[in-house]
């Protein structure tokens, strides 16, 4: 499976960046780091990334307008092929343009249990408040500082006699655990069966007079007054497959499809003999345009005459 491409932005030592880079070396890590960029060419983290064979980019931001500087970083990220951005100790406010461009694809790590203690001095603020538990959070980046949906957090107990430094050091260990896991989870979110079903549902229910109902451990999509036109199956009878089932014109087309691409198509149990074909959704990347076409074709085959007549008439105009 292709790995998601991540660009990391840092400002200093880059220990969180290093944790992300090392985790990416594990064979089953779903992301790879394609660029480490800093707003300071001397940031120690850049040397570490270079030594690991990762492309780096460092540029001092002094004298540049925020939006102009961010546009340079954005261009570097795109040149490197980044699909996601991980902020790791990036001590610079981002322009709204940059945040918009990476909306929903940019994460940040913050050393507090958000929504508590946004901004700086988080450790001292937790101590001053007498908190018994502090910690760190990873969140999706939105226009507001240290705001945006929190994806996950790790709690860290405050010890008697803790100083801001001693607490920060322990929270940093937790940060290193948290970031790569949350990022890995995030970049694979749209491949999970729940997300795949959501997507199928959205496409299927757009078709005229369609409805959804559970059916023998699958989700079925049918047409009012007509027949079923799609099923979403997940690990059906333990087969380990996530697939959408649609109607073909019959056994011949079904056999042809399977022969043409046996990794994508299969003859599903029960419905196979009736001419249905299974299209796998657990082969990345899913071609959603193709899935939508199939839903349309299958819908037509399942629709009652009164609906297809209307559509045929509409087609003639
Ligand atoms: C970390 O504490 C992180 O949570 C915060 O800045 C610090 C960066 O440390 N946003 P490092 O550069 O990753 O070592």
PDB file of C-alpha atoms and ligand atoms in Angstrom:
ATOM      1  CA  UNK A   1       0.000   0.000   0.000  1.00  0.00           C
ATOM      2  CA  UNK A   2       1.317   3.461  -0.865  1.00  0.00           C
ATOM      3  CA  UNK A   3       2.402   5.404   2.200  1.00  0.00           C
ATOM      4  CA  UNK A   4       0.962   8.819   2.925  1.00  0.00           C
ATOM      5  CA  UNK A   5       3.509  11.575   2.337  1.00  0.00           C
ATOM      6  CA  UNK A   6       4.085  13.883   5.278  1.00  0.00           C
ATOM      7  CA  UNK A   7       6.004  17.152   5.517  1.00  0.00           C
ATOM      8  CA  UNK A   8       7.134  18.241   8.983  1.00  0.00           C
ATOM      9  CA  UNK A   9       7.659  21.833  10.078  1.00  0.00           C
ATOM     10  CA  UNK A  10      10.000  22.579  12.963  1.00  0.00           C
ATOM     11  CA  UNK A  11      11.725  25.551  14.562  1.00  0.00           C
ATOM     12  CA  UNK A  12      14.322  24.042  16.865  1.00  0.00           C
ATOM     13  CA  UNK A  13      15.657  20.804  18.228  1.00  0.00           C
ATOM     14  CA  UNK A  14      12.996  18.703  16.513  1.00  0.00           C
ATOM     15  CA  UNK A  15      12.685  15.809  18.922  1.00  0.00           C
ATOM     16  CA  UNK A  16       9.056  15.240  17.927  1.00  0.00           C
ATOM     17  CA  UNK A  17      10.113  15.335  14.290  1.00  0.00           C
ATOM     18  CA  UNK A  18      12.754  12.697  15.099  1.00  0.00           C
ATOM     19  CA  UNK A  19      10.134  10.534  16.801  1.00  0.00           C
ATOM     20  CA  UNK A  20       7.964  10.769  13.664  1.00  0.00           C
ATOM     21  CA  UNK A  21      10.932   9.951  11.445  1.00  0.00           C
ATOM     22  CA  UNK A  22      11.990   6.919  13.491  1.00  0.00           C
ATOM     23  CA  UNK A  23       8.433   5.569  13.693  1.00  0.00           C
ATOM     24  CA  UNK A  24       8.214   5.903   9.904  1.00  0.00           C
ATOM     25  CA  UNK A  25      11.032   3.358   9.608  1.00  0.00           C
ATOM     26  CA  UNK A  26       8.789   0.603  10.942  1.00  0.00           C
ATOM     27  CA  UNK A  27       7.576  -1.522   8.056  1.00  0.00           C
ATOM     28  CA  UNK A  28       3.889  -1.148   8.902  1.00  0.00           C
ATOM     29  CA  UNK A  29       3.964   2.626   9.381  1.00  0.00           C
ATOM     30  CA  UNK A  30       1.397   4.082   6.943  1.00  0.00           C
ATOM     31  CA  UNK A  31       3.253   7.368   6.363  1.00  0.00           C
ATOM     32  CA  UNK A  32       6.657   8.462   5.142  1.00  0.00           C
ATOM     33  CA  UNK A  33       8.412  11.768   5.776  1.00  0.00           C
ATOM     34  CA  UNK A  34       9.135  13.565   2.513  1.00  0.00           C
ATOM     35  CA  UNK A  35      10.358  16.915   3.843  1.00  0.00           C
ATOM     36  CA  UNK A  36      11.478  18.571   7.056  1.00  0.00           C
ATOM     37  CA  UNK A  37      11.331  22.359   6.818  1.00  0.00           C
ATOM     38  CA  UNK A  38      12.244  25.026   9.370  1.00  0.00           C
ATOM     39  CA  UNK A  39      11.885  28.784   9.688  1.00  0.00           C
ATOM     40  CA  UNK A  40      15.527  28.851  10.780  1.00  0.00           C
ATOM     41  CA  UNK A  41      18.262  27.355   8.589  1.00  0.00           C
ATOM     42  CA  UNK A  42      20.285  26.626  11.753  1.00  0.00           C
ATOM     43  CA  UNK A  43      17.525  24.605  13.461  1.00  0.00           C
ATOM     44  CA  UNK A  44      19.341  21.580  14.939  1.00  0.00           C
ATOM     45  CA  UNK A  45      16.518  19.299  13.769  1.00  0.00           C
ATOM     46  CA  UNK A  46      17.446  19.933  10.152  1.00  0.00           C
ATOM     47  CA  UNK A  47      20.847  18.290  10.565  1.00  0.00           C
ATOM     48  CA  UNK A  48      19.217  15.253  12.107  1.00  0.00           C
ATOM     49  CA  UNK A  49      16.742  14.969   9.226  1.00  0.00           C
ATOM     50  CA  UNK A  50      19.526  15.376   6.663  1.00  0.00           C
ATOM     51  CA  UNK A  51      21.518  12.617   8.340  1.00  0.00           C
ATOM     52  CA  UNK A  52      18.463  10.394   7.968  1.00  0.00           C
ATOM     53  CA  UNK A  53      18.424  11.077   4.244  1.00  0.00           C
ATOM     54  CA  UNK A  54      15.326  13.264   4.314  1.00  0.00           C
ATOM     55  CA  UNK A  55      15.032  16.376   2.149  1.00  0.00           C
ATOM     56  CA  UNK A  56      15.222  19.532   4.200  1.00  0.00           C
ATOM     57  CA  UNK A  57      14.501  23.189   3.688  1.00  0.00           C
ATOM     58  CA  UNK A  58      15.495  26.013   6.012  1.00  0.00           C
ATOM     59  CA  UNK A  59      14.782  29.696   5.564  1.00  0.00           C
ATOM     60  CA  UNK A  60      14.836  32.542   8.090  1.00  0.00           C
ATOM     61  CA  UNK A  61      11.526  34.342   8.121  1.00  0.00           C
ATOM     62  CA  UNK A  62      12.894  37.732   9.182  1.00  0.00           C
ATOM     63  CA  UNK A  63      11.984  40.549   6.836  1.00  0.00           C
ATOM     64  CA  UNK A  64       9.347  38.517   5.042  1.00  0.00           C
ATOM     65  CA  UNK A  65       5.612  38.999   5.273  1.00  0.00           C
ATOM     66  CA  UNK A  66       3.903  36.089   6.975  1.00  0.00           C
ATOM     67  CA  UNK A  67       1.825  35.129   3.933  1.00  0.00           C
ATOM     68  CA  UNK A  68       4.872  35.368   1.621  1.00  0.00           C
ATOM     69  CA  UNK A  69       6.977  33.207   3.872  1.00  0.00           C
ATOM     70  CA  UNK A  70       4.188  30.642   4.200  1.00  0.00           C
ATOM     71  CA  UNK A  71       3.791  30.593   0.416  1.00  0.00           C
ATOM     72  CA  UNK A  72       7.459  29.582   0.111  1.00  0.00           C
ATOM     73  CA  UNK A  73       6.976  26.779   2.658  1.00  0.00           C
ATOM     74  CA  UNK A  74       3.805  25.684   0.892  1.00  0.00           C
ATOM     75  CA  UNK A  75       5.638  25.515  -2.440  1.00  0.00           C
ATOM     76  CA  UNK A  76       8.394  23.396  -0.863  1.00  0.00           C
ATOM     77  CA  UNK A  77       5.836  21.025   0.655  1.00  0.00           C
ATOM     78  CA  UNK A  78       4.122  20.578  -2.692  1.00  0.00           C
ATOM     79  CA  UNK A  79       7.420  20.112  -4.515  1.00  0.00           C
ATOM     80  CA  UNK A  80       8.222  17.319  -2.080  1.00  0.00           C
ATOM     81  CA  UNK A  81       4.824  15.731  -2.761  1.00  0.00           C
ATOM     82  CA  UNK A  82       3.524  16.202   0.793  1.00  0.00           C
ATOM     83  CA  UNK A  83      -0.118  15.262   1.323  1.00  0.00           C
ATOM     84  CA  UNK A  84      -0.146  16.042   5.047  1.00  0.00           C
ATOM     85  CA  UNK A  85       1.676  18.494   7.299  1.00  0.00           C
ATOM     86  CA  UNK A  86       2.798  17.770  10.851  1.00  0.00           C
ATOM     87  CA  UNK A  87       3.756  20.792  12.942  1.00  0.00           C
ATOM     88  CA  UNK A  88       6.355  19.739  15.484  1.00  0.00           C
ATOM     89  CA  UNK A  89       7.462  22.636  17.638  1.00  0.00           C
ATOM     90  CA  UNK A  90       6.898  25.103  14.808  1.00  0.00           C
ATOM     91  CA  UNK A  91       6.992  28.353  16.733  1.00  0.00           C
ATOM     92  CA  UNK A  92       5.375  30.531  14.155  1.00  0.00           C
ATOM     93  CA  UNK A  93       1.812  31.596  13.627  1.00  0.00           C
ATOM     94  CA  UNK A  94       0.526  30.461  10.264  1.00  0.00           C
ATOM     95  CA  UNK A  95      -1.236  32.706   7.770  1.00  0.00           C
ATOM     96  CA  UNK A  96      -4.927  31.952   7.128  1.00  0.00           C
ATOM     97  CA  UNK A  97      -4.018  31.226   3.480  1.00  0.00           C
ATOM     98  CA  UNK A  98      -1.642  28.472   4.526  1.00  0.00           C
ATOM     99  CA  UNK A  99      -4.097  27.009   7.053  1.00  0.00           C
ATOM    100  CA  UNK A 100      -6.828  26.989   4.389  1.00  0.00           C
ATOM    101  CA  UNK A 101      -4.635  25.231   1.873  1.00  0.00           C
ATOM    102  CA  UNK A 102      -3.898  22.395   4.300  1.00  0.00           C
ATOM    103  CA  UNK A 103      -7.304  22.306   5.920  1.00  0.00           C
ATOM    104  CA  UNK A 104      -8.050  18.889   7.382  1.00  0.00           C
ATOM    105  CA  UNK A 105      -4.568  17.659   6.497  1.00  0.00           C
ATOM    106  CA  UNK A 106      -2.420  19.437   9.080  1.00  0.00           C
ATOM    107  CA  UNK A 107      -1.791  18.342  12.670  1.00  0.00           C
ATOM    108  CA  UNK A 108      -0.016  19.926  15.619  1.00  0.00           C
ATOM    109  CA  UNK A 109       1.311  18.610  18.913  1.00  0.00           C
ATOM    110  CA  UNK A 110       0.849  20.736  21.994  1.00  0.00           C
ATOM    111  CA  UNK A 111       2.240  20.137  25.503  1.00  0.00           C
ATOM    112  CA  UNK A 112      -0.992  20.396  27.497  1.00  0.00           C
ATOM    113  CA  UNK A 113      -4.255  18.561  27.848  1.00  0.00           C
ATOM    114  CA  UNK A 114      -6.202  20.713  25.401  1.00  0.00           C
ATOM    115  CA  UNK A 115      -8.451  22.649  25.659  1.00  0.00           C
ATOM    116  CA  UNK A 116      -6.447  23.668  28.748  1.00  0.00           C
ATOM    117  CA  UNK A 117      -3.432  25.959  28.360  1.00  0.00           C
ATOM    118  CA  UNK A 118      -3.281  26.999  24.755  1.00  0.00           C
ATOM    119  CA  UNK A 119      -0.219  29.054  23.860  1.00  0.00           C
ATOM    120  CA  UNK A 120       3.092  29.167  25.761  1.00  0.00           C
ATOM    121  CA  UNK A 121       4.338  28.215  29.267  1.00  0.00           C
ATOM    122  CA  UNK A 122       1.942  25.305  29.462  1.00  0.00           C
ATOM    123  CA  UNK A 123       3.948  23.369  32.054  1.00  0.00           C
ATOM    124  CA  UNK A 124       4.321  26.271  34.479  1.00  0.00           C
ATOM    125  CA  UNK A 125       0.649  27.114  34.097  1.00  0.00           C
ATOM    126  CA  UNK A 126      -0.316  23.529  34.952  1.00  0.00           C
ATOM    127  CA  UNK A 127       1.918  23.637  38.050  1.00  0.00           C
ATOM    128  CA  UNK A 128       0.631  27.054  39.115  1.00  0.00           C
ATOM    129  CA  UNK A 129      -2.923  25.770  38.857  1.00  0.00           C
ATOM    130  CA  UNK A 130      -2.037  22.858  41.136  1.00  0.00           C
ATOM    131  CA  UNK A 131      -2.999  20.301  38.485  1.00  0.00           C
ATOM    132  CA  UNK A 132      -2.235  16.715  39.467  1.00  0.00           C
ATOM    133  CA  UNK A 133      -2.298  15.617  35.866  1.00  0.00           C
ATOM    134  CA  UNK A 134      -0.775  17.343  32.861  1.00  0.00           C
ATOM    135  CA  UNK A 135      -0.072  15.927  29.398  1.00  0.00           C
ATOM    136  CA  UNK A 136      -0.007  16.491  25.669  1.00  0.00           C
ATOM    137  CA  UNK A 137      -2.476  16.605  22.791  1.00  0.00           C
ATOM    138  CA  UNK A 138      -2.462  16.218  19.027  1.00  0.00           C
ATOM    139  CA  UNK A 139      -5.064  18.263  17.187  1.00  0.00           C
ATOM    140  CA  UNK A 140      -6.099  19.216  13.703  1.00  0.00           C
ATOM    141  CA  UNK A 141      -4.891  22.717  12.890  1.00  0.00           C
ATOM    142  CA  UNK A 142      -7.484  25.422  12.303  1.00  0.00           C
ATOM    143  CA  UNK A 143      -7.152  29.185  12.083  1.00  0.00           C
ATOM    144  CA  UNK A 144      -7.225  29.661  15.903  1.00  0.00           C
ATOM    145  CA  UNK A 145      -3.986  28.981  17.811  1.00  0.00           C
ATOM    146  CA  UNK A 146      -3.847  25.483  19.397  1.00  0.00           C
ATOM    147  CA  UNK A 147      -7.499  25.024  18.569  1.00  0.00           C
ATOM    148  CA  UNK A 148      -9.184  22.555  16.232  1.00  0.00           C
ATOM    149  CA  UNK A 149     -10.477  19.059  16.936  1.00  0.00           C
ATOM    150  CA  UNK A 150      -8.333  17.130  19.405  1.00  0.00           C
ATOM    151  CA  UNK A 151      -7.517  13.696  17.999  1.00  0.00           C
ATOM    152  CA  UNK A 152      -5.830  12.176  21.019  1.00  0.00           C
ATOM    153  CA  UNK A 153      -4.105  13.023  24.303  1.00  0.00           C
ATOM    154  CA  UNK A 154      -1.806  11.356  26.810  1.00  0.00           C
ATOM    155  CA  UNK A 155      -2.069  12.237  30.483  1.00  0.00           C
ATOM    156  CA  UNK A 156       1.125  12.588  32.504  1.00  0.00           C
ATOM    157  CA  UNK A 157       1.045  12.622  36.319  1.00  0.00           C
ATOM    158  CA  UNK A 158       2.583  15.633  38.045  1.00  0.00           C
ATOM    159  CA  UNK A 159       5.154  14.586  40.668  1.00  0.00           C
ATOM    160  CA  UNK A 160       5.626  16.359  44.005  1.00  0.00           C
ATOM    161  CA  UNK A 161       8.473  18.808  43.532  1.00  0.00           C
ATOM    162  CA  UNK A 162       8.093  18.939  39.750  1.00  0.00           C
ATOM    163  CA  UNK A 163       9.464  22.029  38.060  1.00  0.00           C
ATOM    164  CA  UNK A 164       8.380  23.237  34.657  1.00  0.00           C
ATOM    165  CA  UNK A 165      11.558  21.615  33.283  1.00  0.00           C
ATOM    166  CA  UNK A 166      11.134  18.227  34.930  1.00  0.00           C
ATOM    167  CA  UNK A 167       7.478  18.076  33.961  1.00  0.00           C
ATOM    168  CA  UNK A 168       8.260  19.161  30.387  1.00  0.00           C
ATOM    169  CA  UNK A 169      10.853  16.402  30.062  1.00  0.00           C
ATOM    170  CA  UNK A 170       8.349  13.708  31.025  1.00  0.00           C
ATOM    171  CA  UNK A 171       5.600  15.166  28.873  1.00  0.00           C
ATOM    172  CA  UNK A 172       8.048  15.179  25.976  1.00  0.00           C
ATOM    173  CA  UNK A 173       8.419  11.397  26.323  1.00  0.00           C
ATOM    174  CA  UNK A 174       4.657  11.106  26.106  1.00  0.00           C
ATOM    175  CA  UNK A 175       4.621  13.434  23.077  1.00  0.00           C
ATOM    176  CA  UNK A 176       7.017  11.132  21.265  1.00  0.00           C
ATOM    177  CA  UNK A 177       4.655   8.208  21.857  1.00  0.00           C
ATOM    178  CA  UNK A 178       1.568  10.118  20.924  1.00  0.00           C
ATOM    179  CA  UNK A 179       2.458  11.906  17.719  1.00  0.00           C
ATOM    180  CA  UNK A 180       3.404   9.060  15.390  1.00  0.00           C
ATOM    181  CA  UNK A 181       0.460   6.932  16.477  1.00  0.00           C
ATOM    182  CA  UNK A 182      -2.050   9.713  16.043  1.00  0.00           C
ATOM    183  CA  UNK A 183      -0.571  10.674  12.686  1.00  0.00           C
ATOM    184  CA  UNK A 184      -0.635   7.041  11.504  1.00  0.00           C
ATOM    185  CA  UNK A 185      -4.266   6.776  12.542  1.00  0.00           C
ATOM    186  CA  UNK A 186      -5.127  10.066  10.882  1.00  0.00           C
ATOM    187  CA  UNK A 187      -3.614   9.292   7.471  1.00  0.00           C
ATOM    188  CA  UNK A 188      -5.424   5.948   7.294  1.00  0.00           C
ATOM    189  CA  UNK A 189      -8.783   7.270   8.532  1.00  0.00           C
ATOM    190  CA  UNK A 190     -10.459   7.334   5.121  1.00  0.00           C
ATOM    191  CA  UNK A 191      -9.456   3.707   4.457  1.00  0.00           C
ATOM    192  CA  UNK A 192     -11.290   2.344   7.478  1.00  0.00           C
ATOM    193  CA  UNK A 193     -14.486   0.399   6.793  1.00  0.00           C
ATOM    194  CA  UNK A 194     -16.667   2.968   8.606  1.00  0.00           C
ATOM    195  CA  UNK A 195     -15.324   5.719   6.352  1.00  0.00           C
ATOM    196  CA  UNK A 196     -15.682   3.547   3.237  1.00  0.00           C
ATOM    197  CA  UNK A 197     -19.308   2.810   4.133  1.00  0.00           C
ATOM    198  CA  UNK A 198     -19.956   6.518   4.709  1.00  0.00           C
ATOM    199  CA  UNK A 199     -18.632   7.270   1.248  1.00  0.00           C
ATOM    200  CA  UNK A 200     -20.682   4.503  -0.417  1.00  0.00           C
ATOM    201  CA  UNK A 201     -23.757   5.698   1.486  1.00  0.00           C
ATOM    202  CA  UNK A 202     -23.261   9.253   0.303  1.00  0.00           C
ATOM    203  CA  UNK A 203     -23.025   8.148  -3.348  1.00  0.00           C
ATOM    204  CA  UNK A 204     -25.798   5.546  -3.174  1.00  0.00           C
ATOM    205  CA  UNK A 205     -28.347   7.763  -1.432  1.00  0.00           C
ATOM    206  CA  UNK A 206     -27.824  10.468  -4.054  1.00  0.00           C
ATOM    207  CA  UNK A 207     -29.526   8.165  -6.576  1.00  0.00           C
ATOM    208  CA  UNK A 208     -33.274   8.696  -6.997  1.00  0.00           C
ATOM    209  CA  UNK A 209     -35.587   7.119  -4.415  1.00  0.00           C
ATOM    210  CA  UNK A 210     -32.859   5.022  -2.856  1.00  0.00           C
ATOM    211  CA  UNK A 211     -32.853   3.868   0.745  1.00  0.00           C
ATOM    212  CA  UNK A 212     -30.563   1.912   3.041  1.00  0.00           C
ATOM    213  CA  UNK A 213     -31.250  -1.026   5.342  1.00  0.00           C
ATOM    214  CA  UNK A 214     -29.166  -3.597   7.183  1.00  0.00           C
ATOM    215  CA  UNK A 215     -29.290  -7.026   5.575  1.00  0.00           C
ATOM    216  CA  UNK A 216     -27.713 -10.203   6.924  1.00  0.00           C
ATOM    217  CA  UNK A 217     -24.611  -8.519   8.315  1.00  0.00           C
ATOM    218  CA  UNK A 218     -24.234  -6.178   5.319  1.00  0.00           C
ATOM    219  CA  UNK A 219     -25.654  -2.760   4.480  1.00  0.00           C
ATOM    220  CA  UNK A 220     -28.039  -2.908   1.551  1.00  0.00           C
ATOM    221  CA  UNK A 221     -29.120  -0.062  -0.740  1.00  0.00           C
ATOM    222  CA  UNK A 222     -32.395  -0.375  -2.589  1.00  0.00           C
ATOM    223  CA  UNK A 223     -34.906   1.650  -4.579  1.00  0.00           C
ATOM    224  CA  UNK A 224     -38.411   2.371  -3.319  1.00  0.00           C
ATOM    225  CA  UNK A 225     -40.722   0.059  -5.207  1.00  0.00           C
ATOM    226  CA  UNK A 226     -37.726  -1.547  -6.924  1.00  0.00           C
ATOM    227  CA  UNK A 227     -34.929  -3.930  -6.064  1.00  0.00           C
ATOM    228  CA  UNK A 228     -31.630  -3.729  -4.208  1.00  0.00           C
ATOM    229  CA  UNK A 229     -28.788  -2.178  -6.208  1.00  0.00           C
ATOM    230  CA  UNK A 230     -25.773  -2.333  -3.876  1.00  0.00           C
ATOM    231  CA  UNK A 231     -24.465  -4.045  -0.782  1.00  0.00           C
ATOM    232  CA  UNK A 232     -21.584  -3.009   1.426  1.00  0.00           C
ATOM    233  CA  UNK A 233     -19.903  -6.031   2.931  1.00  0.00           C
ATOM    234  CA  UNK A 234     -17.234  -5.983   5.564  1.00  0.00           C
ATOM    235  CA  UNK A 235     -15.499  -9.200   6.560  1.00  0.00           C
ATOM    236  CA  UNK A 236     -18.500 -11.189   5.400  1.00  0.00           C
ATOM    237  CA  UNK A 237     -18.410 -14.580   7.154  1.00  0.00           C
ATOM    238  CA  UNK A 238     -14.839 -13.773   8.120  1.00  0.00           C
ATOM    239  CA  UNK A 239     -13.495 -13.419   4.545  1.00  0.00           C
ATOM    240  CA  UNK A 240     -11.429 -10.377   5.573  1.00  0.00           C
ATOM    241  CA  UNK A 241     -12.667  -8.407   2.543  1.00  0.00           C
ATOM    242  CA  UNK A 242     -14.304  -4.982   2.434  1.00  0.00           C
ATOM    243  CA  UNK A 243     -16.277  -4.694  -0.793  1.00  0.00           C
ATOM    244  CA  UNK A 244     -19.235  -3.187  -2.584  1.00  0.00           C
ATOM    245  CA  UNK A 245     -21.505  -5.559  -4.489  1.00  0.00           C
ATOM    246  CA  UNK A 246     -23.332  -4.352  -7.605  1.00  0.00           C
ATOM    247  CA  UNK A 247     -25.416  -5.882 -10.380  1.00  0.00           C
ATOM    248  CA  UNK A 248     -23.766  -6.797 -13.666  1.00  0.00           C
ATOM    249  CA  UNK A 249     -25.755  -7.600 -16.799  1.00  0.00           C
ATOM    250  CA  UNK A 250     -25.207 -11.286 -16.045  1.00  0.00           C
ATOM    251  CA  UNK A 251     -22.745 -14.146 -15.704  1.00  0.00           C
ATOM    252  CA  UNK A 252     -20.828 -13.252 -18.835  1.00  0.00           C
ATOM    253  CA  UNK A 253     -20.014  -9.695 -17.798  1.00  0.00           C
ATOM    254  CA  UNK A 254     -19.249 -10.885 -14.293  1.00  0.00           C
ATOM    255  CA  UNK A 255     -16.726 -13.451 -15.571  1.00  0.00           C
ATOM    256  CA  UNK A 256     -15.158 -10.915 -17.905  1.00  0.00           C
ATOM    257  CA  UNK A 257     -14.668  -8.387 -15.132  1.00  0.00           C
ATOM    258  CA  UNK A 258     -13.074 -10.899 -12.810  1.00  0.00           C
ATOM    259  CA  UNK A 259     -10.765 -12.101 -15.539  1.00  0.00           C
ATOM    260  CA  UNK A 260      -9.762  -8.556 -16.472  1.00  0.00           C
ATOM    261  CA  UNK A 261      -8.845  -7.546 -12.893  1.00  0.00           C
ATOM    262  CA  UNK A 262      -8.989 -10.369 -10.346  1.00  0.00           C
ATOM    263  CA  UNK A 263      -7.484  -8.156  -7.622  1.00  0.00           C
ATOM    264  CA  UNK A 264     -10.386  -5.750  -7.867  1.00  0.00           C
ATOM    265  CA  UNK A 265     -13.396  -7.905  -8.799  1.00  0.00           C
ATOM    266  CA  UNK A 266     -14.660 -11.136  -7.287  1.00  0.00           C
ATOM    267  CA  UNK A 267     -17.692 -13.413  -7.413  1.00  0.00           C
ATOM    268  CA  UNK A 268     -19.459 -12.823  -4.112  1.00  0.00           C
ATOM    269  CA  UNK A 269     -20.977 -15.619  -2.056  1.00  0.00           C
ATOM    270  CA  UNK A 270     -24.808 -15.970  -2.329  1.00  0.00           C
ATOM    271  CA  UNK A 271     -25.252 -13.140  -4.827  1.00  0.00           C
ATOM    272  CA  UNK A 272     -22.567 -14.300  -7.268  1.00  0.00           C
ATOM    273  CA  UNK A 273     -24.802 -16.840  -9.025  1.00  0.00           C
ATOM    274  CA  UNK A 274     -27.382 -14.079  -9.563  1.00  0.00           C
ATOM    275  CA  UNK A 275     -24.857 -12.030 -11.545  1.00  0.00           C
ATOM    276  CA  UNK A 276     -23.612  -9.665  -8.851  1.00  0.00           C
ATOM    277  CA  UNK A 277     -19.959  -8.716  -8.733  1.00  0.00           C
ATOM    278  CA  UNK A 278     -17.898  -7.662  -5.718  1.00  0.00           C
ATOM    279  CA  UNK A 279     -15.611  -4.649  -6.072  1.00  0.00           C
ATOM    280  CA  UNK A 280     -12.968  -4.455  -3.389  1.00  0.00           C
ATOM    281  CA  UNK A 281     -12.694  -1.274  -1.368  1.00  0.00           C
ATOM    282  CA  UNK A 282      -9.664  -2.399   0.594  1.00  0.00           C
ATOM    283  CA  UNK A 283      -7.309  -1.974  -2.358  1.00  0.00           C
ATOM    284  CA  UNK A 284      -5.810   1.508  -2.215  1.00  0.00           C
ATOM    285  CA  UNK A 285      -6.383   3.948  -3.675  1.00  0.00           C
ATOM    286  CA  UNK A 286     -10.120   3.486  -4.187  1.00  0.00           C
ATOM    287  CA  UNK A 287     -11.262   4.946  -7.504  1.00  0.00           C
ATOM    288  CA  UNK A 288     -14.414   6.704  -6.299  1.00  0.00           C
ATOM    289  CA  UNK A 289     -15.385   7.884  -9.771  1.00  0.00           C
ATOM    290  CA  UNK A 290     -15.426   4.257 -10.860  1.00  0.00           C
ATOM    291  CA  UNK A 291     -17.474   3.251  -7.807  1.00  0.00           C
ATOM    292  CA  UNK A 292     -19.985   6.002  -8.529  1.00  0.00           C
ATOM    293  CA  UNK A 293     -20.354   4.810 -12.138  1.00  0.00           C
ATOM    294  CA  UNK A 294     -20.988   1.278 -10.954  1.00  0.00           C
ATOM    295  CA  UNK A 295     -23.616   2.429  -8.481  1.00  0.00           C
ATOM    296  CA  UNK A 296     -25.375   4.290 -11.288  1.00  0.00           C
ATOM    297  CA  UNK A 297     -25.314   1.279 -13.611  1.00  0.00           C
ATOM    298  CA  UNK A 298     -26.508  -1.065 -10.904  1.00  0.00           C
ATOM    299  CA  UNK A 299     -29.237   1.375  -9.872  1.00  0.00           C
ATOM    300  CA  UNK A 300     -30.583   1.377 -13.430  1.00  0.00           C
ATOM    301  CA  UNK A 301     -30.673  -2.395 -13.452  1.00  0.00           C
ATOM    302  CA  UNK A 302     -32.627  -2.454 -10.202  1.00  0.00           C
ATOM    303  CA  UNK A 303     -34.961   0.468 -10.842  1.00  0.00           C
ATOM    304  CA  UNK A 304     -38.653  -0.022 -11.542  1.00  0.00           C
ATOM    305  CA  UNK A 305     -39.886   0.893 -15.028  1.00  0.00           C
ATOM    306  CA  UNK A 306     -41.593   4.091 -13.870  1.00  0.00           C
ATOM    307  CA  UNK A 307     -38.188   5.510 -12.884  1.00  0.00           C
ATOM    308  CA  UNK A 308     -36.096   4.274 -15.797  1.00  0.00           C
ATOM    309  CA  UNK A 309     -38.743   5.527 -18.233  1.00  0.00           C
ATOM    310  CA  UNK A 310     -38.421   8.996 -16.744  1.00  0.00           C
ATOM    311  CA  UNK A 311     -34.645   8.865 -16.987  1.00  0.00           C
ATOM    312  CA  UNK A 312     -34.684   7.564 -20.571  1.00  0.00           C
ATOM    313  CA  UNK A 313     -37.023  10.370 -21.485  1.00  0.00           C
ATOM    314  CA  UNK A 314     -34.719  12.866 -19.805  1.00  0.00           C
ATOM    315  CA  UNK A 315     -31.724  11.383 -21.661  1.00  0.00           C
ATOM    316  CA  UNK A 316     -33.388  12.074 -24.996  1.00  0.00           C
ATOM    317  CA  UNK A 317     -33.417  15.795 -24.388  1.00  0.00           C
TER     318      UNK A 317
HETATM  319  C1  LIG B   1       7.147  20.305  22.126  1.00  0.00           C
HETATM  320  O1  LIG B   1       6.962  20.370  23.506  1.00  0.00           O
HETATM  321  C2  LIG B   1       5.862  20.491  21.411  1.00  0.00           C
HETATM  322  O2  LIG B   1       4.764  19.970  22.085  1.00  0.00           O
HETATM  323  C3  LIG B   1       5.725  21.976  21.338  1.00  0.00           C
HETATM  324  O3  LIG B   1       7.041  22.430  21.107  1.00  0.00           O
HETATM  325  C4  LIG B   1       7.972  21.490  21.610  1.00  0.00           C
HETATM  326  C5  LIG B   1       8.893  21.098  20.505  1.00  0.00           C
HETATM  327  O4  LIG B   1       9.922  20.253  20.887  1.00  0.00           O
HETATM  328  N1  LIG B   1       4.759  22.360  20.335  1.00  0.00           N
HETATM  329  P1  LIG B   1      10.766  19.482  19.794  1.00  0.00           P
HETATM  330  O5  LIG B   1      11.346  20.522  18.864  1.00  0.00           O
HETATM  331  O6  LIG B   1       9.844  18.573  19.081  1.00  0.00           O
HETATM  332  O7  LIG B   1      11.817  18.742  20.526  1.00  0.00           O
END
